[in-house]
PDB file of C-alpha atoms in Angstrom:
ATOM      1  CA  MET E 694     118.264  61.468  99.461  1.00 70.00           C
ATOM      2  CA  LEU E 695     118.336  64.396  97.095  1.00 75.00           C
ATOM      3  CA  PHE E 696     115.791  67.098  96.222  1.00 80.00           C
ATOM      4  CA  GLU E 697     116.734  68.260  92.742  1.00 83.00           C
ATOM      5  CA  ASN E 698     115.284  69.673  89.567  1.00 82.00           C
ATOM      6  CA  LEU E 699     113.977  66.909  87.360  1.00 84.00           C
ATOM      7  CA  HIS E 700     115.483  68.581  84.318  1.00 83.00           C
ATOM      8  CA  LEU E 701     118.950  68.228  85.718  1.00 85.00           C
ATOM      9  CA  LEU E 702     118.428  64.533  86.712  1.00 87.00           C
ATOM     10  CA  LYS E 703     116.703  63.239  83.611  1.00 87.00           C
ATOM     11  CA  THR E 704     119.924  61.843  82.097  1.00 89.00           C
ATOM     12  CA  TYR E 705     120.770  60.012  85.313  1.00 91.00           C
ATOM     13  CA  ILE E 706     117.232  58.635  85.610  1.00 90.00           C
ATOM     14  CA  LYS E 707     117.271  57.382  81.975  1.00 89.00           C
ATOM     15  CA  ALA E 708     120.651  55.722  82.608  1.00 91.00           C
ATOM     16  CA  GLU E 709     119.251  54.117  85.763  1.00 90.00           C
ATOM     17  CA  TRP E 710     122.000  55.742  87.914  1.00 93.00           C
ATOM     18  CA  LEU E 711     119.257  57.333  90.087  1.00 91.00           C
ATOM     19  CA  ARG E 712     115.803  56.164  90.944  1.00 91.00           C
ATOM     20  CA  PRO E 713     113.187  58.773  91.766  1.00 90.00           C
ATOM     21  CA  LEU E 714     111.312  57.903  94.970  1.00 89.00           C
ATOM     22  CA  ALA E 715     108.793  60.762  94.930  1.00 88.00           C
ATOM     23  CA  TYR E 716     107.931  63.889  93.043  1.00 86.00           C
ATOM     24  CA  THR E 717     107.508  67.169  94.896  1.00 84.00           C
ATOM     25  CA  ALA E 718     104.812  68.986  92.925  1.00 82.00           C
ATOM     26  CA  ALA E 719     101.226  69.636  93.922  1.00 80.00           C
ATOM     27  CA  PRO E 720      98.522  67.353  92.500  1.00 82.00           C
ATOM     28  CA  SER E 721      97.126  70.251  90.450  1.00 82.00           C
ATOM     29  CA  GLN E 722     100.434  70.578  88.512  1.00 80.00           C
ATOM     30  CA  PRO E 723     100.895  68.752  85.178  1.00 79.00           C
ATOM     31  CA  GLN E 724     102.791  65.491  85.873  1.00 79.00           C
ATOM     32  CA  PRO E 725     105.973  64.656  83.975  1.00 81.00           C
ATOM     33  CA  ASN E 726     105.935  62.180  81.122  1.00 82.00           C
ATOM     34  CA  TRP E 727     107.394  59.343  83.167  1.00 84.00           C
ATOM     35  CA  SER E 728     107.683  57.026  80.172  1.00 84.00           C
ATOM     36  CA  ALA E 729     110.049  59.571  78.524  1.00 84.00           C
ATOM     37  CA  LEU E 730     112.308  58.930  81.511  1.00 85.00           C
ATOM     38  CA  ARG E 731     112.160  55.212  80.728  1.00 87.00           C
ATOM     39  CA  LEU E 732     110.060  54.569  83.890  1.00 88.00           C
ATOM     40  CA  ASN E 733     107.244  51.948  83.746  1.00 85.00           C
ATOM     41  CA  LYS E 734     105.013  53.743  86.196  1.00 86.00           C
ATOM     42  CA  ALA E 735     104.395  57.165  87.622  1.00 85.00           C
ATOM     43  CA  VAL E 736     106.474  58.313  90.497  1.00 88.00           C
ATOM     44  CA  PRO E 737     104.313  58.961  93.563  1.00 88.00           C
ATOM     45  CA  LEU E 738     103.718  62.468  94.790  1.00 87.00           C
ATOM     46  CA  LEU E 739     105.409  63.268  98.062  1.00 86.00           C
ATOM     47  CA  TYR E 740     102.477  65.616  98.637  1.00 85.00           C
ATOM     48  CA  ASN E 741     100.180  62.640  99.068  1.00 85.00           C
ATOM     49  CA  GLN E 742     102.272  60.746 101.619  1.00 84.00           C
ATOM     50  CA  PRO E 743     100.888  61.154 105.196  1.00 86.00           C
ATOM     51  CA  GLU E 744     104.205  62.342 106.662  1.00 83.00           C
ATOM     52  CA  PHE E 745     104.568  64.949 103.961  1.00 82.00           C
ATOM     53  CA  ARG E 746     100.943  66.026 103.374  1.00 80.00           C
ATOM     54  CA  GLY E 747     100.964  69.276 101.504  1.00 77.00           C
ATOM     55  CA  PHE E 748     104.764  69.292 100.927  1.00 78.00           C
ATOM     56  CA  GLU E 749     105.779  70.696  97.562  1.00 78.00           C
ATOM     57  CA  ILE E 750     108.925  72.279  96.207  1.00 79.00           C
ATOM     58  CA  HIS E 751     109.140  74.470  93.091  1.00 75.00           C
ATOM     59  CA  ASP E 752     112.147  75.900  91.316  1.00 76.00           C
ATOM     60  CA  TYR E 753     111.474  79.105  89.655  1.00 76.00           C
ATOM     61  CA  HIS E 754     113.518  81.641  87.664  1.00 80.00           C
ATOM     62  CA  THR E 755     112.667  85.285  87.532  1.00 82.00           C
ATOM     63  CA  LEU E 756     113.831  88.476  85.792  1.00 83.00           C
ATOM     64  CA  PHE E 757     114.580  91.353  88.081  1.00 85.00           C
ATOM     65  CA  ALA E 758     115.046  94.971  87.160  1.00 88.00           C
ATOM     66  CA  PRO E 759     116.988  97.686  88.950  1.00 92.00           C
ATOM     67  CA  PRO E 760     114.846  99.672  91.424  1.00 90.00           C
ATOM     68  CA  SER E 761     115.472 102.811  89.379  1.00 95.00           C
ATOM     69  CA  MET E 762     113.985 101.386  86.179  1.00 94.00           C
ATOM     70  CA  ASP E 763     110.821 103.079  84.938  1.00 94.00           C
ATOM     71  CA  ALA E 764     107.601 101.200  85.699  1.00 90.00           C
ATOM     72  CA  ASP E 765     106.511 101.487  82.100  1.00 92.00           C
ATOM     73  CA  LYS E 766     109.661  99.779  80.865  1.00 93.00           C
ATOM     74  CA  ILE E 767     109.226  97.080  83.520  1.00 89.00           C
ATOM     75  CA  ASP E 768     105.640  96.460  82.424  1.00 87.00           C
ATOM     76  CA  LEU E 769     106.748  96.301  78.709  1.00 91.00           C
ATOM     77  CA  LEU E 770     109.496  93.833  79.583  1.00 89.00           C
ATOM     78  CA  SER E 771     107.035  91.731  81.623  1.00 86.00           C
ATOM     79  CA  THR E 772     104.418  91.762  78.863  1.00 87.00           C
ATOM     80  CA  THR E 773     106.998  90.872  76.207  1.00 91.00           C
ATOM     81  CA  CYS E 774     108.330  87.947  78.251  1.00 88.00           C
ATOM     82  CA  ALA E 775     104.785  86.678  79.019  1.00 86.00           C
ATOM     83  CA  SER E 776     103.932  86.756  75.287  1.00 89.00           C
ATOM     84  CA  ALA E 777     107.040  84.748  74.480  1.00 89.00           C
ATOM     85  CA  LEU E 778     106.253  82.207  77.208  1.00 87.00           C
ATOM     86  CA  ALA E 779     102.742  81.796  75.877  1.00 87.00           C
ATOM     87  CA  LEU E 780     103.930  80.764  72.376  1.00 92.00           C
ATOM     88  CA  PRO E 781     102.846  77.086  71.901  1.00 91.00           C
ATOM     89  CA  ASP E 782     106.266  75.935  70.632  1.00 91.00           C
ATOM     90  CA  TYR E 783     108.028  77.439  73.596  1.00 87.00           C
ATOM     91  CA  ARG E 784     105.541  76.098  76.122  1.00 84.00           C
ATOM     92  CA  ASP E 785     105.875  72.639  74.618  1.00 84.00           C
ATOM     93  CA  ARG E 786     109.630  72.903  74.843  1.00 85.00           C
ATOM     94  CA  LEU E 787     109.418  73.917  78.441  1.00 83.00           C
ATOM     95  CA  LEU E 788     107.146  70.969  79.249  1.00 80.00           C
ATOM     96  CA  GLU E 789     109.514  68.554  77.440  1.00 80.00           C
ATOM     97  CA  ASN E 790     112.154  69.829  79.908  1.00 79.00           C
ATOM     98  CA  TYR E 791     109.830  69.454  82.931  1.00 77.00           C
ATOM     99  CA  ALA E 792     109.223  73.190  83.353  1.00 80.00           C
ATOM    100  CA  LEU E 793     106.089  75.296  83.425  1.00 76.00           C
ATOM    101  CA  ALA E 794     105.810  78.842  82.259  1.00 78.00           C
ATOM    102  CA  ALA E 795     104.096  81.430  84.454  1.00 77.00           C
ATOM    103  CA  ASN E 796     103.461  85.036  83.883  1.00 72.00           C
ATOM    104  CA  GLU E 797     102.654  86.707  87.159  1.00 78.00           C
ATOM    105  CA  ASN E 798     102.621  90.482  87.231  1.00 78.00           C
ATOM    106  CA  ARG E 799     104.731  92.330  89.841  1.00 79.00           C
ATOM    107  CA  ALA E 800     102.010  92.211  92.513  1.00 84.00           C
ATOM    108  CA  GLN E 801     101.328  88.567  91.932  1.00 86.00           C
ATOM    109  CA  PHE E 802     105.006  87.699  92.087  1.00 83.00           C
ATOM    110  CA  LEU E 803     105.402  89.605  95.377  1.00 85.00           C
ATOM    111  CA  ALA E 804     102.415  87.731  96.799  1.00 91.00           C
ATOM    112  CA  LEU E 805     104.063  84.448  95.665  1.00 85.00           C
ATOM    113  CA  GLU E 806     107.356  85.394  97.324  1.00 87.00           C
ATOM    114  CA  ASN E 807     105.551  86.252 100.560  1.00 90.00           C
ATOM    115  CA  GLN E 808     103.654  82.960 100.441  1.00 88.00           C
ATOM    116  CA  GLU E 809     106.845  80.978  99.853  1.00 84.00           C
ATOM    117  CA  GLU E 810     108.610  82.715 102.706  1.00 88.00           C
ATOM    118  CA  GLU E 811     105.735  81.849 105.090  1.00 88.00           C
ATOM    119  CA  ARG E 812     105.529  78.305 103.780  1.00 81.00           C
ATOM    120  CA  TRP E 813     109.284  77.635 104.265  1.00 81.00           C
ATOM    121  CA  ARG E 814     109.221  79.265 107.718  1.00 84.00           C
ATOM    122  CA  LYS E 815     106.516  76.752 108.721  1.00 81.00           C
ATOM    123  CA  ALA E 816     108.434  73.869 107.149  1.00 75.00           C
ATOM    124  CA  ARG E 817     111.603  74.693 109.052  1.00 77.00           C
ATOM    125  CA  GLY E 818     109.595  74.323 112.364  1.00 76.00           C
ATOM    126  CA  ARG E 819     108.065  71.086 111.212  1.00 66.00           C
ATOM    127  CA  TRP E 820     111.198  68.975 110.919  1.00 59.00           C
TER     128      TRP E 820
END
């Protein structure tokens, strides 16, 4: 069994070298285009299986700045990146590659990090 980023596995799935058993997103997330992966039906959400109720894994990438960087420059960088991620062509390209763009501000990202830490702490004690 392997938990891996769908973007990295798409070639192996299309070639039928790997068969996805479940998908680890939340039901509220957009689902991948399974037919683009040459699959005849949707892959079930692990989240909905009784043993894994509420289980989801997300890969995310973040830009970090040095602690000494001026807050105004950080805000400008953040706003510029969010604007680029909001461009329709770029968002479509991300979706084609099984990725979602997000644009949390610093406080929202810190809250996400804290939530993830707590979620994984609970998960470690569950299995």
